[in-house]
Every structure is written in structure tokens, then in C-alpha cells.
Coordinates of C-alpha atoms in Angstrom, one line a residue:
Chain H
M221 CA -29.9 126.5 140.8
E222 CA -33.5 126.1 139.4
L223 CA -36.2 123.9 139.1
N224 CA -37.7 123.4 135.7
E225 CA -40.7 121.6 136.9
P226 CA -42.6 120.3 140.1
V227 CA -40.7 117.1 142.0
L228 CA -42.0 116.7 145.1
L229 CA -45.3 117.8 143.7
E230 CA -45.3 115.6 140.6
A231 CA -48.8 113.8 141.6
V232 CA -50.4 117.2 142.2
G233 CA -53.8 117.1 139.7
V234 CA -52.6 113.7 138.6
P235 CA -56.0 111.7 138.6
D236 CA -55.7 108.7 141.2
G237 CA -52.0 110.5 142.0
H238 CA -52.3 108.9 145.0
T239 CA -52.8 105.2 144.7
L240 CA -49.9 102.6 143.5
A241 CA -49.7 101.9 140.2
S242 CA -50.1 106.2 139.3
Y243 CA -46.9 106.0 141.8
R244 CA -44.4 103.3 139.7
A245 CA -45.5 104.5 136.3
R246 CA -43.7 107.8 137.3
G247 CA -40.8 105.9 138.1
G248 CA -41.1 105.0 142.2
Y249 CA -40.3 102.0 143.4
A250 CA -38.0 101.3 141.2
P251 CA -35.2 103.1 143.3
L252 CA -35.9 100.6 146.9
E253 CA -36.1 97.7 144.0
Q254 CA -32.3 98.5 143.2
T255 CA -31.2 99.6 146.7
L256 CA -32.6 96.2 148.4
A257 CA -31.2 94.4 144.9
G258 CA -27.6 96.2 145.4
K259 CA -27.1 98.5 148.0
Q260 CA -25.8 98.1 151.9
P261 CA -27.9 100.8 154.3
G262 CA -24.3 102.9 154.5
D263 CA -24.8 103.1 151.1
V264 CA -28.5 104.8 151.7
V265 CA -26.7 107.3 154.7
E266 CA -23.7 108.2 152.5
M267 CA -26.5 109.2 149.8
V268 CA -28.3 111.7 152.3
K269 CA -25.2 112.7 153.4
A270 CA -23.8 113.8 150.2
S271 CA -27.0 115.0 148.8
G272 CA -26.8 117.9 151.4
L273 CA -30.8 116.9 152.3
R274 CA -31.3 119.1 155.8
G275 CA -34.6 118.3 157.7
R276 CA -38.1 120.3 156.3
G277 CA -40.2 120.0 159.5
G278 CA -38.2 123.3 160.5
A279 CA -34.8 122.9 162.4
G280 CA -32.9 122.5 159.2
F281 CA -30.8 120.2 160.3
P282 CA -28.9 117.6 158.4
T283 CA -30.8 114.4 157.5
G284 CA -28.0 112.3 156.9
L285 CA -26.0 113.6 159.8
K286 CA -29.0 113.2 162.0
W287 CA -28.8 108.9 161.2
T288 CA -25.1 109.0 161.9
F289 CA -25.8 109.8 165.5
L290 CA -27.8 106.2 165.8
P291 CA -25.2 103.8 167.9
K292 CA -23.0 101.2 166.3
D293 CA -23.6 97.6 165.8
H294 CA -27.4 98.4 167.8
P295 CA -28.7 95.1 168.5
G296 CA -32.4 96.9 168.0
P297 CA -34.5 97.6 167.8
I298 CA -34.5 100.8 166.5
Y299 CA -37.2 103.3 165.6
L300 CA -38.1 105.5 162.9
C301 CA -40.8 108.0 163.7
I302 CA -42.5 110.0 161.4
N303 CA -43.2 113.4 162.1
A304 CA -46.7 114.2 160.3
D305 CA -48.2 116.3 163.0
E306 CA -48.3 119.2 161.4
S307 CA -49.0 122.4 163.2
E308 CA -47.4 125.5 162.5
P309 CA -49.6 128.7 161.7
G310 CA -49.8 128.3 157.9
T311 CA -47.9 125.4 157.7
F312 CA -49.9 122.7 155.5
N313 CA -47.2 120.8 152.8
N314 CA -47.0 117.4 154.5
R315 CA -51.3 117.3 154.2
I316 CA -50.3 117.5 150.6
L317 CA -47.6 115.2 149.9
M318 CA -49.8 112.8 152.0
E319 CA -53.2 113.7 150.4
D320 CA -51.6 113.5 147.1
D321 CA -49.0 111.4 146.9
P322 CA -49.1 109.1 149.8
H323 CA -46.1 106.5 148.1
Q324 CA -43.3 109.0 147.6
V325 CA -43.4 109.5 151.7
I326 CA -43.8 105.2 151.9
E327 CA -40.8 105.0 150.0
G328 CA -39.3 107.4 151.6
I329 CA -40.0 105.7 155.0
I330 CA -38.7 102.3 153.6
L331 CA -35.4 103.7 152.3
S332 CA -34.4 105.9 155.7
S333 CA -35.4 102.7 157.8
Y334 CA -33.3 100.8 155.5
A335 CA -30.6 102.6 155.7
T336 CA -31.0 103.4 160.0
R337 CA -31.7 99.8 160.2
A338 CA -35.2 100.6 161.8
S339 CA -37.8 97.3 162.1
T340 CA -40.5 99.2 163.2
A341 CA -41.6 103.2 161.5
Y342 CA -44.9 105.2 163.6
I343 CA -45.8 108.0 161.5
Y344 CA -47.4 109.8 165.0
L345 CA -50.3 112.1 162.0
R346 CA -52.1 114.6 163.5
Y347 CA -55.6 114.4 164.1
E348 CA -58.0 116.9 161.9
Y349 CA -55.7 115.1 158.9
P350 CA -58.5 112.5 158.4
R351 CA -58.0 112.2 154.4
S352 CA -54.1 112.2 155.4
W353 CA -55.0 109.0 157.6
H354 CA -57.1 107.1 154.5
R355 CA -54.6 108.4 152.0
L356 CA -52.0 106.6 154.3
Q357 CA -53.1 104.1 155.1
G358 CA -54.3 103.0 151.8
A359 CA -51.0 103.2 150.6
I360 CA -49.4 100.9 153.4
D361 CA -52.2 98.2 152.7
E362 CA -51.4 98.5 148.7
A363 CA -46.9 98.8 149.6
S364 CA -47.7 95.6 152.0
A365 CA -49.3 93.4 149.7
A366 CA -47.1 94.5 146.9
G367 CA -43.9 93.2 148.7
Y368 CA -42.5 96.4 150.4
L369 CA -43.3 95.9 153.7
G370 CA -43.4 93.4 155.9
R371 CA -40.8 90.6 156.8
N372 CA -37.7 89.5 155.1
I373 CA -38.8 92.2 152.3
R374 CA -37.3 90.8 148.6
G375 CA -35.4 88.8 150.2
T376 CA -33.0 91.0 151.9
G377 CA -33.8 89.9 155.9
F378 CA -35.2 93.3 156.0
S379 CA -37.7 94.1 157.9
L380 CA -40.3 97.0 158.6
D381 CA -43.9 97.5 159.4
I382 CA -45.5 101.6 159.4
H383 CA -48.1 101.8 161.7
L384 CA -50.1 105.6 162.0
H385 CA -50.7 106.8 165.0
R386 CA -52.9 109.5 165.3
G387 CA -52.5 112.7 167.9
A388 CA -54.9 115.0 170.1
A389 CA -55.0 118.8 168.5
A390 CA -51.7 119.4 170.7
Y391 CA -49.3 121.6 169.0
I392 CA -45.9 120.3 171.0
C393 CA -46.9 117.1 170.0
G394 CA -44.4 118.5 167.2
E395 CA -41.6 119.1 168.9
E396 CA -39.4 115.5 168.2
T397 CA -39.6 114.6 172.2
G398 CA -42.8 115.6 172.6
L399 CA -44.0 113.3 169.8
I400 CA -42.4 110.9 171.4
E401 CA -43.5 111.0 174.6
S402 CA -47.1 111.4 173.2
L403 CA -46.7 107.8 171.6
E404 CA -45.3 106.3 174.6
G405 CA -49.2 107.3 176.2
K406 CA -48.5 110.2 178.1
R407 CA -49.2 114.1 178.2
A408 CA -46.3 115.4 175.5
W409 CA -43.9 116.8 177.6
P410 CA -41.2 117.1 175.8
R411 CA -37.4 116.1 177.6
I412 CA -34.5 117.2 178.5
K413 CA -31.3 117.0 176.1
P414 CA -29.1 115.0 175.9
P415 CA -29.5 112.1 176.1
F416 CA -31.2 112.4 172.2
P417 CA -33.4 110.8 170.8
A418 CA -30.6 108.7 168.3
I419 CA -29.3 107.4 171.8
E420 CA -32.3 106.9 173.7
G421 CA -35.7 107.8 172.2
L422 CA -38.9 105.9 171.6
F423 CA -39.6 103.0 174.3
R424 CA -36.2 104.4 175.7
K425 CA -34.6 103.0 172.1
P426 CA -32.7 104.6 169.5
T427 CA -34.8 106.1 167.4
V428 CA -34.6 109.0 164.8
V429 CA -37.6 111.6 164.3
N430 CA -38.1 113.2 161.0
N431 CA -40.6 115.1 159.0
I432 CA -42.9 113.5 156.0
E433 CA -41.2 116.4 153.5
T434 CA -37.8 114.9 154.2
M435 CA -39.2 112.0 153.6
A436 CA -40.2 112.4 150.2
C437 CA -36.8 114.5 149.3
V438 CA -35.4 111.1 150.2
A439 CA -37.2 109.1 147.5
Q440 CA -36.8 111.5 145.3
I441 CA -32.8 111.3 146.6
A442 CA -32.7 107.8 145.8
R443 CA -34.9 107.9 142.3
R444 CA -32.9 110.8 140.7
G445 CA -29.4 111.0 142.2
V446 CA -27.5 113.3 144.2
D447 CA -26.2 115.6 141.9
W448 CA -29.7 116.2 141.0
F449 CA -30.6 117.2 144.5
R450 CA -27.5 119.9 144.9
S451 CA -27.7 121.2 141.5
I452 CA -31.0 122.8 142.7
G453 CA -30.8 125.6 145.7
V454 CA -28.2 127.4 147.5
P455 CA -25.2 126.4 147.9
S456 CA -23.3 126.6 151.3
D457 CA -21.3 129.9 151.9
P458 CA -17.6 129.4 150.6
A459 CA -16.8 131.7 153.4
N460 CA -18.6 129.4 155.8
P461 CA -17.3 126.8 156.2
R462 CA -19.6 125.7 158.7
D463 CA -22.8 126.7 156.2
P464 CA -24.2 123.1 155.2
G465 CA -26.4 125.7 151.9
S466 CA -30.3 124.9 150.7
Y467 CA -30.1 122.5 148.5
G468 CA -33.0 121.2 146.9
P469 CA -36.4 121.4 146.2
K470 CA -38.5 123.2 149.1
L471 CA -42.6 123.6 149.3
Y472 CA -43.9 126.5 150.5
C473 CA -47.3 127.1 151.8
L474 CA -48.5 130.4 151.0
S475 CA -51.4 132.0 152.5
G476 CA -53.5 134.7 154.1
H477 CA -53.4 137.9 152.2
V478 CA -52.8 136.7 149.0
E479 CA -54.6 136.3 145.1
R480 CA -53.6 132.1 145.3
P481 CA -52.9 130.5 148.4
G482 CA -51.2 127.8 147.6
C483 CA -48.5 125.1 148.2
Y484 CA -45.8 125.9 145.7
E485 CA -42.4 124.0 145.0
A486 CA -39.4 126.0 144.0
A487 CA -35.6 125.7 145.0
L488 CA -34.6 126.5 147.7
G489 CA -33.9 130.7 148.2
I490 CA -37.0 131.9 146.1
T491 CA -37.3 135.3 148.0
A492 CA -40.4 136.2 150.0
R493 CA -41.4 139.2 146.5
Q494 CA -41.0 136.4 144.3
L495 CA -42.8 133.7 145.9
I496 CA -45.5 136.1 146.4
D497 CA -46.2 137.8 143.0
Q498 CA -44.8 135.0 140.7
Y499 CA -46.8 132.1 142.4
G500 CA -49.5 133.8 144.6
G501 CA -51.0 136.7 141.8
G502 CA -49.8 139.7 144.4
V503 CA -51.2 140.6 147.2
W504 CA -54.5 140.2 147.1
K505 CA -57.2 143.4 146.2
G506 CA -53.5 145.3 145.1
R507 CA -53.1 146.1 147.9
R508 CA -49.2 146.5 149.5
A509 CA -47.9 143.9 152.3
K510 CA -47.5 144.9 155.6
A511 CA -45.3 142.0 157.3
V512 CA -45.2 138.8 156.1
I513 CA -44.4 135.7 158.4
P514 CA -41.2 133.5 155.9
G515 CA -41.7 130.2 158.5
G516 CA -44.8 129.6 160.2
I517 CA -45.8 132.1 163.0
S518 CA -42.7 131.3 165.3
M519 CA -40.3 132.4 162.8
G520 CA -41.8 136.0 163.5
L521 CA -42.1 138.6 160.6
M522 CA -40.9 140.1 158.0
T523 CA -41.6 144.2 157.0
E524 CA -42.3 144.8 153.3
S525 CA -39.1 146.2 152.6
E526 CA -37.3 142.7 154.0
L527 CA -39.1 140.4 151.2
D528 CA -36.4 140.3 149.0
T529 CA -34.7 138.4 151.4
P530 CA -34.1 134.9 150.1
L531 CA -36.2 132.1 151.6
D532 CA -33.4 129.5 152.5
F533 CA -32.2 128.1 156.0
A534 CA -29.9 131.1 156.1
G535 CA -31.6 133.8 154.9
P536 CA -34.7 134.8 156.8
G537 CA -31.9 135.0 160.2
K538 CA -30.3 137.3 158.1
V539 CA -33.6 140.1 158.7
G540 CA -34.5 139.1 162.5
C541 CA -36.1 136.2 162.4
L542 CA -36.2 132.7 163.6
G543 CA -35.3 131.2 160.9
L544 CA -37.0 129.3 157.3
G545 CA -38.9 127.1 159.7
T546 CA -41.8 125.2 158.1
A547 CA -41.3 127.9 154.8
A548 CA -44.8 128.5 155.5
V549 CA -45.4 132.3 154.0
V550 CA -48.5 134.3 155.3
V551 CA -49.0 137.7 153.9
I552 CA -50.5 140.0 156.3
D553 CA -51.8 143.5 154.1
E554 CA -52.0 147.1 155.2
T555 CA -55.4 147.4 156.9
V556 CA -54.4 144.8 159.8
S557 CA -53.7 146.3 162.9
I558 CA -50.2 144.4 164.4
V559 CA -52.1 144.7 167.8
D560 CA -54.6 141.9 166.0
F561 CA -51.0 140.4 164.6
L562 CA -49.5 140.1 168.2
H563 CA -52.8 139.2 169.6
N564 CA -53.6 136.6 167.3
S565 CA -50.1 134.5 168.0
C566 CA -49.7 135.4 171.7
R567 CA -53.1 133.2 171.9
F568 CA -51.9 130.6 169.7
F569 CA -49.2 130.5 172.3
A570 CA -50.9 130.4 176.0
H571 CA -53.4 127.9 174.5
E572 CA -50.5 125.7 173.3
S573 CA -47.6 125.5 175.6
C574 CA -47.7 122.0 177.5
G575 CA -47.4 123.7 180.6
Q576 CA -44.2 122.2 181.9
C577 CA -41.4 124.7 181.7
T578 CA -42.8 128.0 184.4
P579 CA -41.3 131.3 182.2
C580 CA -43.5 129.6 179.0
R581 CA -46.3 128.7 180.2
E582 CA -46.3 131.9 182.8
G583 CA -45.2 133.8 180.0
T584 CA -47.3 133.1 176.9
S585 CA -50.5 133.3 179.2
W586 CA -49.6 136.7 180.4
S587 CA -48.5 137.9 177.4
L588 CA -51.6 137.0 175.6
R589 CA -53.6 138.7 178.9
I590 CA -51.5 142.1 178.5
M591 CA -51.9 142.2 174.5
E592 CA -56.0 142.0 175.4
R593 CA -55.4 144.7 177.5
I594 CA -53.9 146.6 175.2
R595 CA -57.1 145.8 172.6
A596 CA -59.5 146.6 174.9
G597 CA -58.3 150.2 175.1
Q598 CA -55.8 149.6 178.6
G599 CA -52.4 149.7 177.5
R600 CA -49.5 151.5 178.4
L601 CA -46.3 152.2 176.7
V602 CA -44.5 150.5 179.3
D603 CA -46.3 147.5 178.0
L604 CA -44.0 147.0 175.4
D605 CA -41.6 146.8 177.7
L606 CA -42.4 143.9 179.4
L607 CA -43.6 142.3 177.0
L608 CA -39.4 142.6 175.3
E609 CA -38.5 141.3 178.6
M610 CA -40.6 139.1 178.4
G611 CA -39.9 137.4 174.9
N612 CA -36.0 137.4 175.7
T613 CA -36.0 135.6 178.4
M614 CA -38.2 132.7 177.8
G615 CA -37.2 129.7 175.7
M616 CA -34.0 127.3 174.9
M617 CA -31.7 130.4 173.6
P618 CA -31.8 132.7 177.0
G619 CA -31.9 128.5 178.6
S620 CA -35.1 128.7 180.4
T621 CA -36.9 126.4 179.1
I622 CA -37.1 122.6 177.5
C623 CA -37.8 123.0 174.3
G624 CA -38.0 125.4 171.6
L625 CA -41.5 126.3 171.7
A626 CA -41.5 129.5 173.8
D627 CA -38.5 130.5 171.5
G628 CA -41.1 130.5 168.8
A629 CA -43.9 132.2 171.3
A630 CA -41.2 135.3 171.6
W631 CA -40.0 135.8 168.3
P632 CA -43.3 137.0 166.7
M633 CA -43.2 139.2 169.7
K634 CA -40.2 140.6 169.4
N635 CA -40.2 141.1 165.6
A636 CA -43.7 142.7 165.6
I637 CA -42.6 145.1 168.7
R638 CA -38.7 146.2 167.2
K639 CA -40.5 146.6 163.3
F640 CA -44.0 148.1 164.4
R641 CA -42.4 149.6 167.7
G642 CA -44.7 153.5 166.3
E643 CA -48.2 151.7 165.5
F644 CA -48.3 149.8 169.0
E645 CA -47.5 153.3 170.8
D646 CA -50.0 155.3 168.6
Y647 CA -52.5 152.3 169.3
I648 CA -52.1 152.6 172.8
R649 CA -51.9 156.1 172.6
R650 CA -55.2 156.7 170.7
T651 CA -57.0 154.1 172.8
N652 CA -55.4 155.2 176.3
P653 CA -55.4 158.5 176.0
T654 CA -56.0 159.0 179.8
G655 CA -53.2 156.5 181.1
W656 CA -51.2 155.2 178.3
M657 CA -48.3 156.6 180.3
V658 CA -49.1 155.3 183.5
T659 CA -46.7 153.3 185.3
D660 CA -47.9 151.9 188.1
P661 CA -48.4 147.9 188.8
V662 CA -51.7 146.7 186.9
P663 CA -54.5 145.9 188.7
A664 CA -54.5 142.9 186.3
L665 CA -56.8 140.4 188.0
A666 CA -59.6 142.9 188.2
I667 CA -59.1 143.5 184.9
V668 CA -58.9 140.6 182.5
G669 CA -59.6 137.6 185.5
A670 CA -57.3 135.0 186.2
H671 CA -57.3 131.3 186.6
Chain U
M147 CA -60.6 97.6 191.5
T148 CA -63.7 95.9 191.3
A149 CA -65.5 96.5 187.4
P150 CA -68.7 98.1 187.4
A151 CA -71.4 96.1 187.2
R152 CA -72.4 97.6 183.3
P153 CA -69.2 98.1 181.1
I154 CA -69.1 101.4 179.3
L155 CA -66.5 99.4 177.1
T156 CA -68.0 97.1 174.7
A157 CA -66.4 93.7 173.6
E158 CA -66.0 95.5 170.2
M159 CA -64.3 97.9 171.5
V160 CA -61.7 95.8 173.8
A161 CA -61.4 93.8 170.4
R162 CA -60.5 96.8 168.2
I163 CA -57.8 97.9 171.2
E164 CA -56.6 95.0 172.1
A165 CA -56.1 94.5 167.5
L166 CA -53.5 97.5 168.1
A167 CA -51.4 95.7 170.7
P168 CA -48.8 93.9 168.7
R169 CA -48.2 97.4 166.8
Y170 CA -46.4 98.9 170.7
P171 CA -43.7 97.0 172.9
N172 CA -45.5 97.7 176.0
R173 CA -49.2 98.5 176.7
R174 CA -49.2 102.1 177.8
A175 CA -48.5 103.2 174.2
L176 CA -52.3 101.9 173.7
T177 CA -53.8 105.0 175.4
L178 CA -54.5 107.2 173.0
P179 CA -56.0 104.7 170.8
A180 CA -57.9 103.5 173.1
L181 CA -58.7 106.9 174.1
H182 CA -59.7 107.2 170.3
I183 CA -61.9 104.5 170.1
V184 CA -63.8 105.1 172.6
N185 CA -64.2 108.7 171.6
A186 CA -65.3 107.7 167.9
E187 CA -68.1 105.6 169.3
L188 CA -69.6 107.4 172.5
R189 CA -68.6 110.7 171.6
H190 CA -66.9 111.6 175.1
V191 CA -64.7 109.4 177.4
P192 CA -66.3 109.2 180.5
L193 CA -64.5 108.6 184.2
G194 CA -65.6 105.0 184.0
A195 CA -64.2 104.3 180.4
V196 CA -61.0 105.5 181.6
V197 CA -60.9 103.1 184.7
E198 CA -61.6 100.5 182.6
I199 CA -58.9 101.3 180.0
A200 CA -56.5 101.7 182.6
A201 CA -57.2 97.9 183.8
L202 CA -57.0 97.0 180.1
L203 CA -53.8 99.0 179.6
N204 CA -52.4 97.6 183.4
L205 CA -52.6 101.0 184.3
A206 CA -53.6 103.1 187.4
P207 CA -56.7 105.0 186.1
A208 CA -54.8 108.2 187.3
E209 CA -51.9 107.3 184.7
V210 CA -54.5 107.6 182.1
Q211 CA -56.3 110.2 183.3
D212 CA -53.7 112.1 183.1
T213 CA -53.0 111.5 179.2
L214 CA -56.7 112.2 178.6
S215 CA -56.6 115.7 180.1
F216 CA -53.4 117.0 178.7
Y217 CA -55.1 117.3 175.3
E218 CA -58.2 118.9 175.1
F219 CA -59.5 116.4 172.4
F220 CA -61.7 114.5 174.4
H221 CA -64.4 115.6 176.0
Q222 CA -65.7 114.0 179.6
D223 CA -68.7 115.1 181.2
Q224 CA -71.2 115.0 178.1
P225 CA -70.9 113.8 175.0
H226 CA -69.9 116.3 172.0
G227 CA -72.5 116.8 169.2
K228 CA -73.1 114.4 166.4
V229 CA -71.4 116.4 164.4
R230 CA -68.1 118.3 165.6
A231 CA -66.8 121.4 164.2
F232 CA -63.9 122.9 164.8
V233 CA -63.6 126.2 163.3
C234 CA -60.0 127.1 162.7
R235 CA -58.7 131.0 165.2
S236 CA -55.1 131.0 163.6
I237 CA -53.5 133.7 161.6
S238 CA -53.9 132.6 158.2
C239 CA -58.1 132.1 158.6
A240 CA -57.9 135.0 161.1
L241 CA -56.8 136.9 157.8
R242 CA -59.7 136.3 156.0
G243 CA -62.6 136.2 159.2
G244 CA -62.0 133.5 161.3
D245 CA -62.8 134.8 164.3
E246 CA -66.1 136.4 162.9
L247 CA -66.3 133.3 161.2
L248 CA -66.7 131.5 165.2
Q249 CA -69.1 134.7 166.2
R250 CA -71.3 134.7 163.5
V251 CA -71.9 130.5 163.1
C252 CA -72.2 130.1 167.2
S253 CA -74.9 132.7 167.0
S254 CA -76.5 131.1 164.5
Y255 CA -77.2 128.2 166.7
G256 CA -77.5 130.1 169.8
I257 CA -74.7 128.6 171.4
R258 CA -71.3 129.9 172.3
P259 CA -67.7 128.2 171.8
Y260 CA -67.3 125.0 173.0
G261 CA -71.4 124.3 173.5
T262 CA -73.5 122.0 171.9
T263 CA -76.9 122.2 170.6
P264 CA -79.7 121.6 172.7
D265 CA -80.9 118.5 170.4
G266 CA -77.5 117.5 170.5
E267 CA -76.5 117.4 167.4
L268 CA -73.3 119.9 167.1
T269 CA -70.8 121.2 168.9
I270 CA -68.6 123.9 167.3
E271 CA -65.2 124.5 168.8
P272 CA -62.7 127.1 168.1
A273 CA -59.5 124.7 167.4
E274 CA -55.5 126.3 166.4
C275 CA -54.7 125.8 162.5
L276 CA -55.5 123.0 160.7
G277 CA -53.9 122.8 158.4
A278 CA -55.8 124.1 155.2
C279 CA -54.8 128.0 155.2
D280 CA -55.0 127.3 151.3
F281 CA -58.8 127.4 151.8
A282 CA -59.2 129.9 154.7
P283 CA -61.2 130.2 156.2
C284 CA -61.8 126.8 157.0
I285 CA -63.5 124.4 159.4
L286 CA -63.0 120.6 160.0
A287 CA -66.5 119.2 160.3
N288 CA -66.1 115.2 161.4
D289 CA -63.6 114.2 158.8
D290 CA -65.5 116.8 156.5
L291 CA -63.2 119.7 155.4
L292 CA -65.3 122.8 154.8
E293 CA -63.3 125.3 152.7
N294 CA -63.1 129.0 152.2
M295 CA -66.3 129.4 154.9
T296 CA -68.1 132.5 154.5
P297 CA -71.0 132.8 158.1
E298 CA -73.9 131.8 155.8
T299 CA -72.1 128.7 153.9
A300 CA -70.8 127.4 157.2
V301 CA -74.4 127.8 158.4
A302 CA -75.9 126.1 155.4
E303 CA -73.0 123.0 155.6
L304 CA -73.3 123.0 159.5
S305 CA -77.0 122.0 158.9
K306 CA -76.6 118.7 156.8
P307 CA -76.2 115.4 158.2
R308 CA -72.9 114.5 157.9
A309 CA -71.3 110.8 158.6
R310 CA -69.3 109.7 161.8
A311 CA -65.8 111.0 161.9
T312 CA -63.7 108.0 162.1

């Protein structure tokens, strides 16, 4: 259940830990050599399936199962896309992995490409990570020189090229089909699924999209074994045959109002309170937490009384959050106005909605305008019901949008208003003493402008 | 479409774009790499360059312009400053003073967000999460991450000469 020492983060703080020599000295690439010498691609798929590894990018879909959706005996090409467009507010675990241990990522990519029979892997890297860009390119060059990439690797007939592809600062490129469209040179508008990328993905070919941390986990499972991986984390619920469990180590990003922000590795299932107190040195300045984001802003909010919730794949959902997400834990102390929090969240999603689906484009945009009006002292109590109505109707879950961005925009709205409604109402009454009760339509265009 | 008398794309830029062509099964996938190559040199991608990129990639100019305009990243009418500073305003930075940092740094240089100093040295832009929340509030200035900034340390950092973005 426990993790005794960092594994995914074992290179952090090691001098020259990002180099091939350092990675090999820690046991790296030996699993790849053994795999290529004695195992079939299907063996690697079975290993990852047996490990119970679930994708670390946010959705938590079982990785091995995703690979099995590829068509059998496809003539190729099959593509592996690595999602390094890490843009969820509060999230930086992939950056740490790419900067401090790029070879761990590269070995995971090579193993995963071997498993999926991909001969080309693209790493879609967000623009804002120049250091990751240079570290990854350096690692690719070293791995190529060492014969781990290129034609007929180790005489097996398996060939692989890894290419870095740089994004241009758009959150939607982290959505897997948005990423694919962007890589193809188009605007990053997500595709309607099905067909899923495994059937028709990049360049209309079968494609797997996996996260950077998922690749690091594959490398560690190959090195340390399935039993090791399954000894860490939270087993599947025997009472729920559909629960795939939450196995393995996880990188938790801790930021906001804590004494020691940072990326910490722990067994899946650590509680937010343990993470804040034992790793983060507690809430800063001796204050209390008012609310905590469990896994990136789109997962919503936990209240102080919900902080003992285990941060495994099933935990945050039990207290009304969208899920574990990226496991980016952001602490908001008691001095912060919930109005300011929600304004920040709405501003982010209004900026990052790709504009393809009307409920999301208009919903995120108008929620920001309403929050600006509330903040400016012109809020009405009915605005809260309007925000909730928008939150309840935009997204994949209510069925009005193509991708989950709008669900992520809606969740902070719904959580903040449901869990902190009294504070919103007090703010509106206090700042708009003559108009808080008005229910007539707002002359919004005159107040906030429109475009 | 006839090529302009004085092409915007240099032979070196074209060579760098073409060097990436074997990575992709079609030329349209070169759109974003090509825009980055031009932007890194010119600090913007004027419409004339879009037309030239389209010709190089066998695309309609509107297709390249469509992609370019989707990302707010590429300036088109004016180059951004020699230093382009992205000031993070997302939640982890905002909780530690990111919005105030943006305002104070802009007012120190007498410009508004997205503006460029009159000498063309510095452009300041708000950014969504830079993925460096462990160093909040932070600024990405060209390739350099400026960590745990205050308005004072930020102005001191942004006034220094700095290597170009890669």
C-alpha cells in the first residue's frame, strides 16, 4: 500500500540525473534490452494490463485496455502520440519528469511503441516548456546514438523514431483529438468520437495517445514488475466489479497556499490533508484551508471538512468533484474570497474554450461576464441560479458538447456555488445593497461590453 | 499566386522547414513547425509569410491563416519585443499575487498587457498556467523561467538582456 522511496522521481536532485549514463546506472534501459531480446509485443501489453496502470493524464482510463482497442494485424502505420501539453492549472508533474529524468520517459515510449507496434511516436509538447524541449531532444539524441531508436533496433526488426512537436499555447491541445488535429496542422478542434483514435486517429491511422507520466510508469513496471506496481495504492473494490482500482505511485503537484509547494510522489490514495501536512508543511502562515482543488482546477473544490478524502481515482468523486484529474492539489486559504476564485476559474475557461461548440463557447464567456459583474458589485441572487443552470447544461455529460472542456469549466462553478452559496449570497447582498434582489434581465451589453 | 518581389521567408528558414518534412506523412503537418520557425526569427508572422508558407506546403493561404489565428500565440501585424514575457495569471499564481504582479510590471514599463515598450525591447502578456506552480508567481521570459517573482524582482529581471527564445 505504501511507497517507501521515490521511484518516478528517483532522478530528482541527482547530479546529471537527466543523462543516459545516470539513467543506465540506476538500472534504466536494461528492461528494454530484456524485452527486445525475449518478449513479444503482446507480452508488454499483457504486462501493462496486469499492472492495472490507469492513464495519468486526467481521465484514468486503463492504459493496457486502451492499447487493445487498436485493430489486430493492421498493416500500419500505427502512431503513438505522447501528450505533453500539460496545461491544467496547478499541474507540473510532467515538466519535472521531462526535465529531470527524460530517459525514463523515452524508455517508456519505446516500450509502449513496441507493445502497440507503432513505428513513429510524436511528443506533443506545450510551448511554455523550453527546458523540457531541450532535455527531451538531448535524451532522444543520446538514445539514438546508443541504438535504442532508429531502424531495426537491436536486430529485432522493430524500428522507431520519436519526434518532438511543439504546441502554441492552447489548453485544448491536451484533449486527445484536439492534440491530433493540432499535430496535423489544423486548428485544435476536438473530434466527435467514435471513431476513437485507436481506430482512426492521427493522419486517419490507428493511434494511441498517452500521457508523459503514464510512459514513466510503463518504464518502472518493466523494471520493477507487475507485483511491485500492484503492491502500491488502493486495490479495486471487491464489492464493485467495475472498479479497476488505483494502483501504483502517483505524482501529486502541491501549490497555492502551502508552506512548501512542489511535486511529491506518493502511493495513490494519500489524502489531501496528509499531502498538505506531511509533504507541504501545512497551510501557509498558520492559516486554515478554505477549499482545496483535488486535481487541477477543472475537478472543482473540496471543502476543509472533505480533506480526508483519499486522492485515488474514485475518491474526489465521492465528495462531488469531477475526479482525480491530474492530481494537482491547490490549497486556497481562509482569506480568499470564493468570488475571486470562481472569477479566476471562469476567466481561464473563457480564454481556453476552443469555440467549436456553442454551449461551451457562450457558456464560458457569459459565466466570466457574470462573474465580472458580481465582482463589480452589480450581482443579483438570481445570477447564482443562472450560473448553476449553465453549469448543469454545458458539457459532455449533459450531452451538449464534443469534448470535456465544458464539464471542466462547469465543475468549479457547480462546486463553488453549491458548497459556498452562503458566501456568494453575502457578497452579492453586501456589494449590491439596492439591486441584489432584482430579477429583471440585466442590461448586460451596456455594463460589460460585448464582442 | 505569384511570389512577392522580396520574399519574407529566407532560404535558411525554408531549409529548416524542409528538414522536418520527413517526420510527417503530409506537408500540412509542417504548418505549426513552420510558423514557429518564422516567428522565432521575425518575432511575428506577417500575412505575407503566411502566403509563402502556404505555397511551400501546397496549402491555401486561408488554411495556414486559419491555424495561425486559432492560437493567440503568433503576432501578425507587429513584432513582439526582443523579450517576450508571459506573466501567469492562473489559479496557483493568482493565489500568490499573479494578477498584481502583471499590473505592477506593466505599469512600471508604462504599457498595458499585450503591449510592447516603445523601444521594442519588451512585450508583456498575461498567460494561462505556465506549469511552474511550485514557483508561483512566475514569468516565462523567452526561454527563462523567472521564479517566485515580486514586482520589484520581476522588473529587475526583465530589464536584463536575455537570449532569444529557441
